Short mmCIF file of C-alpha atoms and ligand atoms in Angstrom, two decimals:
data_model
loop_
_atom_site.label_atom_id
_atom_site.label_comp_id
_atom_site.label_asym_id
_atom_site.label_seq_id
_atom_site.Cartn_x
_atom_site.Cartn_y
_atom_site.Cartn_z
CA MET A 1 89.67 59.19 104.19
CA ALA A 2 92.71 61.30 104.82
CA LYS A 3 92.74 64.81 103.17
CA THR A 4 95.29 65.98 100.64
CA ALA A 5 97.31 68.99 100.79
CA LEU A 6 98.91 70.62 98.11
CA VAL A 7 101.93 73.15 99.69
CA THR A 8 103.56 75.45 97.05
CA GLY A 9 107.19 76.89 98.36
CA ILE A 10 107.28 73.54 100.74
CA THR A 11 111.30 74.25 100.64
CA GLY A 12 110.76 77.65 102.32
CA GLN A 13 110.78 78.44 105.89
CA ASP A 14 106.75 78.23 106.13
CA GLY A 15 106.28 75.17 103.77
CA SER A 16 108.55 73.04 106.21
CA TYR A 17 106.37 73.87 109.00
CA ILE A 18 103.06 73.65 107.43
CA ALA A 19 104.25 70.26 106.06
CA GLU A 20 104.99 68.94 109.49
CA LEU A 21 101.58 70.46 110.98
CA LEU A 22 99.75 68.74 108.34
CA LEU A 23 101.61 65.29 108.55
CA ARG A 24 100.65 65.45 112.20
CA GLU A 25 97.05 65.84 111.54
CA GLY A 26 97.43 62.89 109.14
CA TYR A 27 97.14 64.35 105.41
CA ARG A 28 98.78 63.14 102.49
CA VAL A 29 101.09 65.97 101.82
CA VAL A 30 102.54 66.89 98.18
CA GLY A 31 104.76 69.53 97.74
CA MET A 32 105.29 71.72 94.38
CA THR A 33 108.93 72.52 93.87
CA ARG A 34 110.71 74.23 91.10
CA ARG A 35 113.28 72.51 89.04
CA THR A 36 116.99 73.26 89.95
CA SER A 37 120.22 71.72 88.80
CA THR A 38 120.80 70.65 92.47
CA GLU A 39 118.37 69.29 94.48
CA VAL A 40 118.89 71.14 97.88
CA HIS A 41 115.73 70.50 100.23
CA GLU A 42 117.52 71.42 103.62
CA ARG A 43 114.61 72.50 105.53
CA ILE A 44 112.39 69.22 104.32
CA GLU A 45 115.14 66.53 104.74
CA HIS A 46 113.69 65.39 107.87
CA ILE A 47 110.23 64.51 106.42
CA VAL A 48 111.39 64.04 102.75
CA GLY A 49 110.14 60.39 102.71
CA ASP A 50 106.86 61.52 104.19
CA VAL A 51 105.60 64.08 101.35
CA GLU A 52 105.46 63.59 97.93
CA ILE A 53 107.29 66.35 95.78
CA ILE A 54 106.02 67.01 92.52
CA SER A 55 108.13 69.41 90.10
CA GLY A 56 106.04 72.77 88.81
CA ASP A 57 106.60 76.48 88.46
CA LEU A 58 104.53 79.49 89.49
CA LEU A 59 105.56 81.22 86.03
CA ASP A 60 104.22 78.09 84.41
CA GLN A 61 100.12 77.51 83.96
CA SER A 62 100.36 74.31 82.66
CA SER A 63 102.42 72.78 85.15
CA ILE A 64 100.26 74.14 88.12
CA THR A 65 96.91 72.75 86.50
CA SER A 66 98.15 69.59 85.67
CA ILE A 67 99.48 69.17 89.50
CA VAL A 68 96.05 70.22 90.70
CA ASN A 69 94.41 67.78 88.28
CA ASP A 70 96.74 64.97 89.20
CA VAL A 71 96.89 65.39 92.92
CA ARG A 72 93.09 66.57 93.38
CA PRO A 73 93.84 68.47 96.70
CA ASP A 74 91.32 69.32 99.38
CA GLU A 75 93.12 72.05 100.23
CA ILE A 76 96.18 74.25 98.71
CA TYR A 77 98.59 76.21 100.78
CA ASN A 78 99.96 79.08 98.29
CA LEU A 79 103.30 79.67 100.02
CA ALA A 80 105.65 80.13 97.24
CA ALA A 81 106.58 83.59 96.33
CA GLN A 82 109.81 85.68 95.71
CA SER A 83 109.72 86.69 99.30
CA PHE A 84 112.72 88.77 99.94
CA VAL A 85 112.02 92.74 100.05
CA PRO A 86 115.27 94.01 98.82
CA ALA A 87 115.20 91.73 95.69
CA SER A 88 111.99 92.91 94.61
CA TRP A 89 113.53 96.54 93.68
CA SER A 90 116.39 94.72 91.55
CA GLN A 91 113.77 92.18 89.73
CA PRO A 92 110.31 94.06 90.05
CA VAL A 93 108.93 92.41 87.29
CA LEU A 94 109.95 89.02 88.12
CA THR A 95 108.45 89.49 91.83
CA GLY A 96 105.55 90.63 89.68
CA GLU A 97 105.22 87.44 88.09
CA PHE A 98 105.77 85.24 91.08
CA THR A 99 104.31 87.05 93.78
CA ALA A 100 100.99 88.52 92.17
CA LEU A 101 100.36 86.83 88.90
CA GLY A 102 101.47 83.33 90.50
CA VAL A 103 98.43 83.65 92.84
CA THR A 104 96.06 83.62 89.77
CA ARG A 105 97.58 81.02 88.15
CA VAL A 106 96.95 78.87 91.15
CA LEU A 107 93.31 80.06 91.37
CA GLU A 108 92.98 79.62 87.79
CA ALA A 109 93.92 75.99 88.06
CA ILE A 110 91.33 75.49 91.04
CA ARG A 111 88.67 77.25 88.98
CA HIS A 112 89.09 75.09 85.97
CA VAL A 113 89.89 71.88 87.79
CA GLU A 114 87.79 71.67 91.18
CA PRO A 115 86.32 74.79 92.46
CA ALA A 116 85.50 73.11 95.70
CA ILE A 117 89.54 72.98 96.83
CA ARG A 118 90.13 75.35 99.60
CA PHE A 119 92.93 77.90 99.23
CA TYR A 120 95.44 79.66 101.34
CA GLN A 121 97.02 82.93 99.84
CA ALA A 122 100.28 84.08 102.23
CA SER A 123 99.77 87.43 102.26
CA SER A 124 101.86 90.03 104.07
CA SER A 125 102.00 92.93 106.49
CA GLU A 126 104.39 94.53 104.02
CA MET A 127 101.07 95.83 102.23
CA PHE A 128 100.43 98.23 104.84
CA GLY A 129 103.71 99.58 104.53
CA LYS A 130 103.32 103.44 105.36
CA VAL A 131 100.89 102.48 107.69
CA GLN A 132 97.21 104.10 107.65
CA GLU A 133 96.36 103.12 111.31
CA VAL A 134 97.88 101.73 114.18
CA PRO A 135 97.67 98.92 114.94
CA GLN A 136 97.05 97.41 111.55
CA ARG A 137 93.87 95.17 111.17
CA GLU A 138 91.96 93.65 108.30
CA THR A 139 90.27 96.77 107.54
CA THR A 140 93.53 98.97 107.63
CA PRO A 141 94.11 100.51 104.05
CA PHE A 142 97.07 99.48 102.10
CA TYR A 143 100.19 101.74 101.07
CA PRO A 144 102.63 99.06 100.14
CA ARG A 145 106.28 100.40 99.98
CA SER A 146 108.39 98.05 97.43
CA PRO A 147 107.68 96.22 94.56
CA TYR A 148 107.14 93.28 96.84
CA GLY A 149 104.71 94.90 98.72
CA VAL A 150 102.53 96.00 95.51
CA ALA A 151 102.76 92.53 94.56
CA LYS A 152 101.26 91.01 97.61
CA VAL A 153 98.56 93.80 97.30
CA TYR A 154 97.73 92.12 93.87
CA GLY A 155 97.83 88.43 95.42
CA HIS A 156 95.50 89.35 98.31
CA TRP A 157 92.75 91.21 95.88
CA ILE A 158 92.75 88.65 93.50
CA THR A 159 92.15 86.07 96.10
CA VAL A 160 89.24 88.26 97.39
CA ASN A 161 88.14 88.46 93.56
CA TYR A 162 88.03 84.95 92.93
CA ARG A 163 86.20 84.10 96.38
CA GLU A 164 83.68 86.85 95.39
CA SER A 165 83.41 86.10 91.55
CA TYR A 166 83.24 82.32 91.75
CA GLY A 167 82.54 81.30 95.39
CA ILE A 168 85.87 79.65 96.06
CA PHE A 169 86.79 79.15 99.58
CA ALA A 170 89.84 81.25 98.98
CA CYS A 171 91.33 83.07 102.40
CA SER A 172 93.99 85.40 102.82
CA GLY A 173 96.21 85.33 105.89
CA ILE A 174 97.87 88.49 106.51
CA SER A 175 100.97 87.58 108.16
CA PHE A 176 103.46 89.57 109.98
CA ASN A 177 107.20 88.69 110.05
CA HIS A 178 107.56 85.32 111.59
CA GLU A 179 110.84 83.91 112.05
CA SER A 180 112.83 80.59 113.23
CA GLU A 181 115.91 78.74 113.29
CA ARG A 182 114.76 77.94 109.68
CA ARG A 183 114.64 81.59 108.14
CA GLY A 184 116.77 82.36 105.29
CA LYS A 185 119.99 84.11 106.20
CA GLU A 186 119.37 87.09 104.21
CA PHE A 187 116.47 87.98 106.57
CA VAL A 188 117.33 90.67 109.18
CA THR A 189 116.52 88.24 112.28
CA ARG A 190 118.47 85.21 111.10
CA LYS A 191 121.55 87.49 109.77
CA ILE A 192 121.56 88.97 113.42
CA SER A 193 121.64 85.38 114.99
CA ASP A 194 124.08 84.18 112.30
CA GLY A 195 126.28 86.99 112.86
CA VAL A 196 126.49 86.67 116.42
CA ALA A 197 126.87 83.31 116.62
CA ARG A 198 129.99 83.57 114.18
CA ILE A 199 131.52 86.51 116.54
CA LYS A 200 130.90 84.51 119.80
CA LEU A 201 132.82 81.47 118.19
CA GLY A 202 135.57 83.69 116.65
CA LEU A 203 134.65 83.09 113.16
CA ALA A 204 133.71 86.72 112.38
CA GLN A 205 134.58 90.13 113.76
CA GLU A 206 131.82 92.57 112.83
CA LEU A 207 127.92 92.41 111.78
CA ARG A 208 127.13 94.96 108.99
CA LEU A 209 123.27 96.09 108.78
CA GLY A 210 121.27 98.57 107.49
CA ASN A 211 118.35 100.63 109.15
CA LEU A 212 118.28 99.61 112.99
CA ASP A 213 115.42 101.76 113.60
CA ALA A 214 112.79 99.89 111.85
CA GLN A 215 110.21 98.42 113.99
CA ARG A 216 108.55 95.18 113.20
CA ASP A 217 105.66 92.41 115.02
CA TRP A 218 108.09 89.46 115.16
CA GLY A 219 106.45 86.24 115.78
CA TYR A 220 107.61 82.66 115.88
CA ALA A 221 106.75 80.60 112.15
CA GLY A 222 105.58 77.41 114.01
CA ASP A 223 102.86 79.58 115.42
CA TYR A 224 102.04 81.18 112.27
CA VAL A 225 101.43 77.97 110.35
CA ARG A 226 98.82 76.79 112.76
CA ALA A 227 96.72 80.18 111.80
CA MET A 228 96.93 79.16 108.22
CA TRP A 229 95.76 75.80 108.53
CA LEU A 230 92.89 76.98 110.96
CA MET A 231 91.87 79.59 108.28
CA LEU A 232 90.97 76.44 105.92
CA GLN A 233 88.87 74.45 108.46
CA GLN A 234 86.10 77.23 109.14
CA GLU A 235 82.91 77.25 107.74
CA ARG A 236 83.15 80.43 106.08
CA PRO A 237 86.36 81.48 103.99
CA ASP A 238 87.64 85.18 105.23
CA ASP A 239 90.83 87.19 105.85
CA TYR A 240 92.76 87.44 109.02
CA VAL A 241 95.60 89.48 110.48
CA ILE A 242 98.25 87.17 112.21
CA ALA A 243 100.44 88.94 114.70
CA THR A 244 101.47 89.29 117.90
CA GLY A 245 100.59 92.74 118.65
CA ARG A 246 104.07 93.55 120.24
CA THR A 247 106.74 95.66 118.10
CA HIS A 248 110.35 95.66 118.43
CA SER A 249 113.18 97.81 116.39
CA VAL A 250 115.74 95.89 114.60
CA ARG A 251 118.12 97.52 117.54
CA ASP A 252 115.86 95.60 119.98
CA PHE A 253 116.47 92.02 118.32
CA VAL A 254 120.58 93.31 117.95
CA ARG A 255 120.68 94.14 121.51
CA THR A 256 118.85 91.09 122.81
CA ALA A 257 120.84 88.75 120.61
CA PHE A 258 124.24 89.95 121.84
CA GLU A 259 123.33 89.51 125.31
CA VAL A 260 121.77 85.95 124.85
CA ALA A 261 125.34 84.87 123.35
CA GLY A 262 126.89 86.55 126.29
CA LEU A 263 128.58 88.92 124.51
CA GLY A 264 127.57 92.34 126.10
CA SER A 265 127.00 95.94 124.43
CA TYR A 266 126.66 95.09 120.71
CA GLU A 267 128.03 98.52 119.86
CA LYS A 268 131.58 97.47 119.49
CA TYR A 269 130.53 94.57 117.05
CA VAL A 270 127.87 96.29 114.80
CA ALA A 271 128.41 98.68 111.77
CA VAL A 272 125.77 100.44 109.68
CA ASP A 273 126.42 99.68 106.04
CA PRO A 274 124.28 101.95 103.49
CA ARG A 275 124.31 99.01 101.10
CA PHE A 276 121.40 97.35 103.37
CA VAL A 277 119.31 100.43 103.48
CA ARG A 278 116.09 100.21 101.22
CA PRO A 279 115.23 102.81 98.60
CA ALA A 280 111.70 103.24 100.85
CA GLU A 281 111.40 101.84 104.00
CA VAL A 282 108.69 100.20 106.16
CA ASP A 283 109.28 102.16 109.44
CA MET A 284 106.80 100.49 111.95
CA LEU A 285 104.54 97.54 111.69
CA VAL A 286 102.54 96.18 114.53
CA GLY A 287 99.34 93.82 113.86
CA ASP A 288 95.87 93.53 115.58
CA ALA A 289 94.98 89.71 115.42
CA GLY A 290 91.68 90.01 117.83
CA LYS A 291 89.81 88.54 114.64
CA ALA A 292 91.85 85.54 114.48
CA ARG A 293 91.75 85.22 118.22
CA ALA A 294 87.96 85.74 118.33
CA VAL A 295 87.19 83.44 115.16
CA LEU A 296 90.15 80.71 114.86
CA GLY A 297 90.97 80.41 118.61
CA TRP A 298 94.38 81.14 117.60
CA GLU A 299 97.04 82.98 120.00
CA PRO A 300 100.68 83.24 119.43
CA GLU A 301 102.96 80.99 122.06
CA VAL A 302 106.63 82.08 121.58
CA THR A 303 107.46 85.70 122.91
CA PHE A 304 109.97 87.94 121.09
CA GLU A 305 112.73 87.19 123.90
CA GLN A 306 111.93 83.03 123.54
CA LEU A 307 112.24 83.65 119.85
CA VAL A 308 115.80 85.37 119.94
CA ALA A 309 117.19 82.81 122.36
CA MET A 310 115.98 80.02 120.22
CA MET A 311 117.48 81.44 117.02
CA VAL A 312 120.74 82.59 118.64
CA THR A 313 120.99 79.18 120.12
CA ALA A 314 120.28 77.21 117.28
CA ASP A 315 122.90 79.31 115.16
CA LEU A 316 125.44 78.54 117.95
CA ASP A 317 124.83 74.78 118.31
CA ARG A 318 124.94 74.69 114.50
CA LEU A 319 128.27 76.75 114.10
CA ALA A 320 129.94 74.74 116.84
CA ALA A 321 129.04 71.30 115.43
CA HIS A 322 130.37 72.33 112.00
CA ARG A 323 133.47 73.51 113.52
CA ARG A 324 134.11 70.05 115.14
CA THR A 325 133.56 68.18 111.78
P1 NDP B 401 110.86 81.52 101.84
O1 NDP B 401 111.53 82.44 100.80
O2 NDP B 401 111.58 80.90 102.87
O3 NDP B 401 110.39 80.64 100.69
C1 NDP B 401 109.40 80.71 99.43
C2 NDP B 401 109.25 79.43 98.57
O4 NDP B 401 108.95 79.85 97.32
C3 NDP B 401 110.58 78.70 98.29
O5 NDP B 401 110.24 77.40 98.62
C4 NDP B 401 110.83 78.83 96.85
O6 NDP B 401 111.48 77.62 96.47
C5 NDP B 401 109.54 79.04 96.65
N1 NDP B 401 109.35 79.49 95.27
C6 NDP B 401 110.11 80.72 94.85
N2 NDP B 401 109.74 81.00 93.29
C7 NDP B 401 108.92 79.72 92.98
C8 NDP B 401 108.51 79.49 91.73
N3 NDP B 401 108.84 80.50 90.75
N4 NDP B 401 108.07 78.62 91.61
C9 NDP B 401 107.72 77.49 92.78
N5 NDP B 401 108.19 77.84 93.94
C10 NDP B 401 108.89 78.95 93.88
O7 NDP B 401 109.59 82.31 102.17
P2 NDP B 401 108.47 82.31 103.66
O8 NDP B 401 108.54 80.46 104.08
O9 NDP B 401 109.31 82.95 104.63
O10 NDP B 401 107.41 82.79 103.20
C11 NDP B 401 106.32 81.71 102.67
C12 NDP B 401 105.26 82.91 102.14
O11 NDP B 401 104.67 83.47 103.11
C13 NDP B 401 105.70 83.99 100.87
O12 NDP B 401 104.97 83.85 99.68
C14 NDP B 401 105.87 84.92 101.82
O13 NDP B 401 106.06 86.32 100.47
C15 NDP B 401 104.92 85.27 102.66
N6 NDP B 401 105.16 85.69 103.77
C16 NDP B 401 106.19 85.60 104.68
C17 NDP B 401 106.29 86.04 106.18
C18 NDP B 401 107.56 85.90 106.76
O14 NDP B 401 107.48 86.51 107.60
N7 NDP B 401 108.22 84.79 106.44
C19 NDP B 401 105.16 86.98 106.39
C20 NDP B 401 104.21 87.25 105.34
C21 NDP B 401 103.93 86.59 104.10
P3 NDP B 401 113.06 77.60 96.33
O15 NDP B 401 113.50 76.66 97.64
O16 NDP B 401 113.28 77.07 95.14
O17 NDP B 401 113.73 78.76 96.38
P1 GDR B 402 110.93 92.28 105.77
O1 GDR B 402 112.27 91.81 106.67
O2 GDR B 402 111.80 93.16 104.64
O3 GDR B 402 110.05 92.85 106.94
O4 GDR B 402 110.03 91.16 104.98
P2 GDR B 402 113.91 91.62 106.44
O5 GDR B 402 113.73 90.72 107.89
O6 GDR B 402 114.58 91.63 105.54
O7 GDR B 402 114.07 93.08 107.06
C1 GDR B 402 113.18 93.59 108.13
C2 GDR B 402 113.68 95.18 108.76
O8 GDR B 402 114.87 95.07 108.84
C3 GDR B 402 115.64 96.08 108.46
N1 GDR B 402 117.32 95.78 108.11
C4 GDR B 402 117.49 94.66 107.42
N2 GDR B 402 116.88 93.82 106.67
C5 GDR B 402 117.90 92.90 106.20
N3 GDR B 402 117.10 91.81 105.29
N4 GDR B 402 119.19 92.95 105.99
C6 GDR B 402 119.70 94.01 106.87
O9 GDR B 402 121.36 93.93 107.01
C7 GDR B 402 119.23 94.83 107.38
N5 GDR B 402 119.41 95.80 108.59
C8 GDR B 402 118.26 96.48 108.59
C9 GDR B 402 115.00 96.44 107.08
O10 GDR B 402 115.16 97.70 106.58
C10 GDR B 402 113.71 96.05 107.54
O11 GDR B 402 113.11 97.20 107.68
C11 GDR B 402 109.81 90.03 105.54
C12 GDR B 402 109.67 88.91 104.25
O12 GDR B 402 109.64 87.74 104.96
C13 GDR B 402 108.49 89.28 103.40
O13 GDR B 402 108.25 88.09 102.60
C14 GDR B 402 107.25 89.12 104.38
O14 GDR B 402 106.08 89.54 103.71
C15 GDR B 402 107.41 90.17 105.30
O15 GDR B 402 108.39 90.03 106.19
C16 GDR B 402 106.28 90.33 106.62
#
């Protein structure tokens, strides 16, 4: 019989990719979405006929419990969160409600309805923050630098705690930044690819950014959702770092993106704007995914250079097509 998966955050970047993967694997896929006055599900438009959508909210325990009870999933991928780091300083309490307590609400639903349900928690390299070790691995101590990072530390430990307290098959995937043409436009990589494409097509003159020296371990979202799925197919639940092991600065991303677009040097187009500088920064992240490689057999396939090229090309194509209509 086909397995059933429930995906919270199915309308987000990762939700759309995991839904595609689960459909390919023959799952019945149910996505939880929150109610909004306009139903824009852009990232899953192409598969909307193949998945079931149910309304629920991470803030609302009863909606989550009744969805789990009705759907009776074999696996839950908890991808929903307030995921934009700067917003966590302006809305710290809401971020805690979604990104921290939301995890407990899903775990409570599992505990009460069916403790055999397998659970994936989308943990983050932001938990390492001011890094205590290079590269960062599963055993590296956490030192979060934003209310978002703090909330994710809670989400990670409550996942571990429900595994140890109740024997729930609960896994925490500590993912480093992963991107794609479906990335939200406020995140730096997509802001750059979109901005470069606009400049190339004469739709903008400049690109305003914050800290160009921050370094991130950037991978491709399509590769990362494969690791999430693999974690729930193992004999035992565990926690895994998911990363490429290579780090680049925001400046490297900018330089490569301008080169891909054939615009030459970025310097005459890019301005540093203090509005985009954070109260506390995560200066450098680079992960060691050795455990995921050894146990899950997981390897990232898309390189940094391929990722930048893919994103810039997609934005150029999208904006050029838009201009023609
Ligand atoms: P997105 O911001 O693209 O997607 C977030 C999703 O959460 C959206 O579907 C959003 O719905 C949903 N959501 C937000 N609040 C609620 C709520 N109260 N109730 C129900 N749904 C809600 O994030 P990503 O896809 O990039 O990331 C997925 C997860 O992985 C997140 O938890 C993120 O924190 C974590 N993560 C991401 C990394 C990355 O590099 N992408 C790295 C490490 C961790 P709506 O469409 O209505 O806004
Ligand atoms: P991050 O991603 O905070 O790492 O969180 P983001 O792309 O927002 O920032 C990465 C780095 O770029 C610097 N930066 C800018 N960032 C944005 N957004 N806008 C700018 O103009 C800009 N200029 C420089 C930032 O200071 C930062 O150092 C992402 C999210 O997906 C989280 O949900 C996830 O947990 C982590 O990745 C891993």
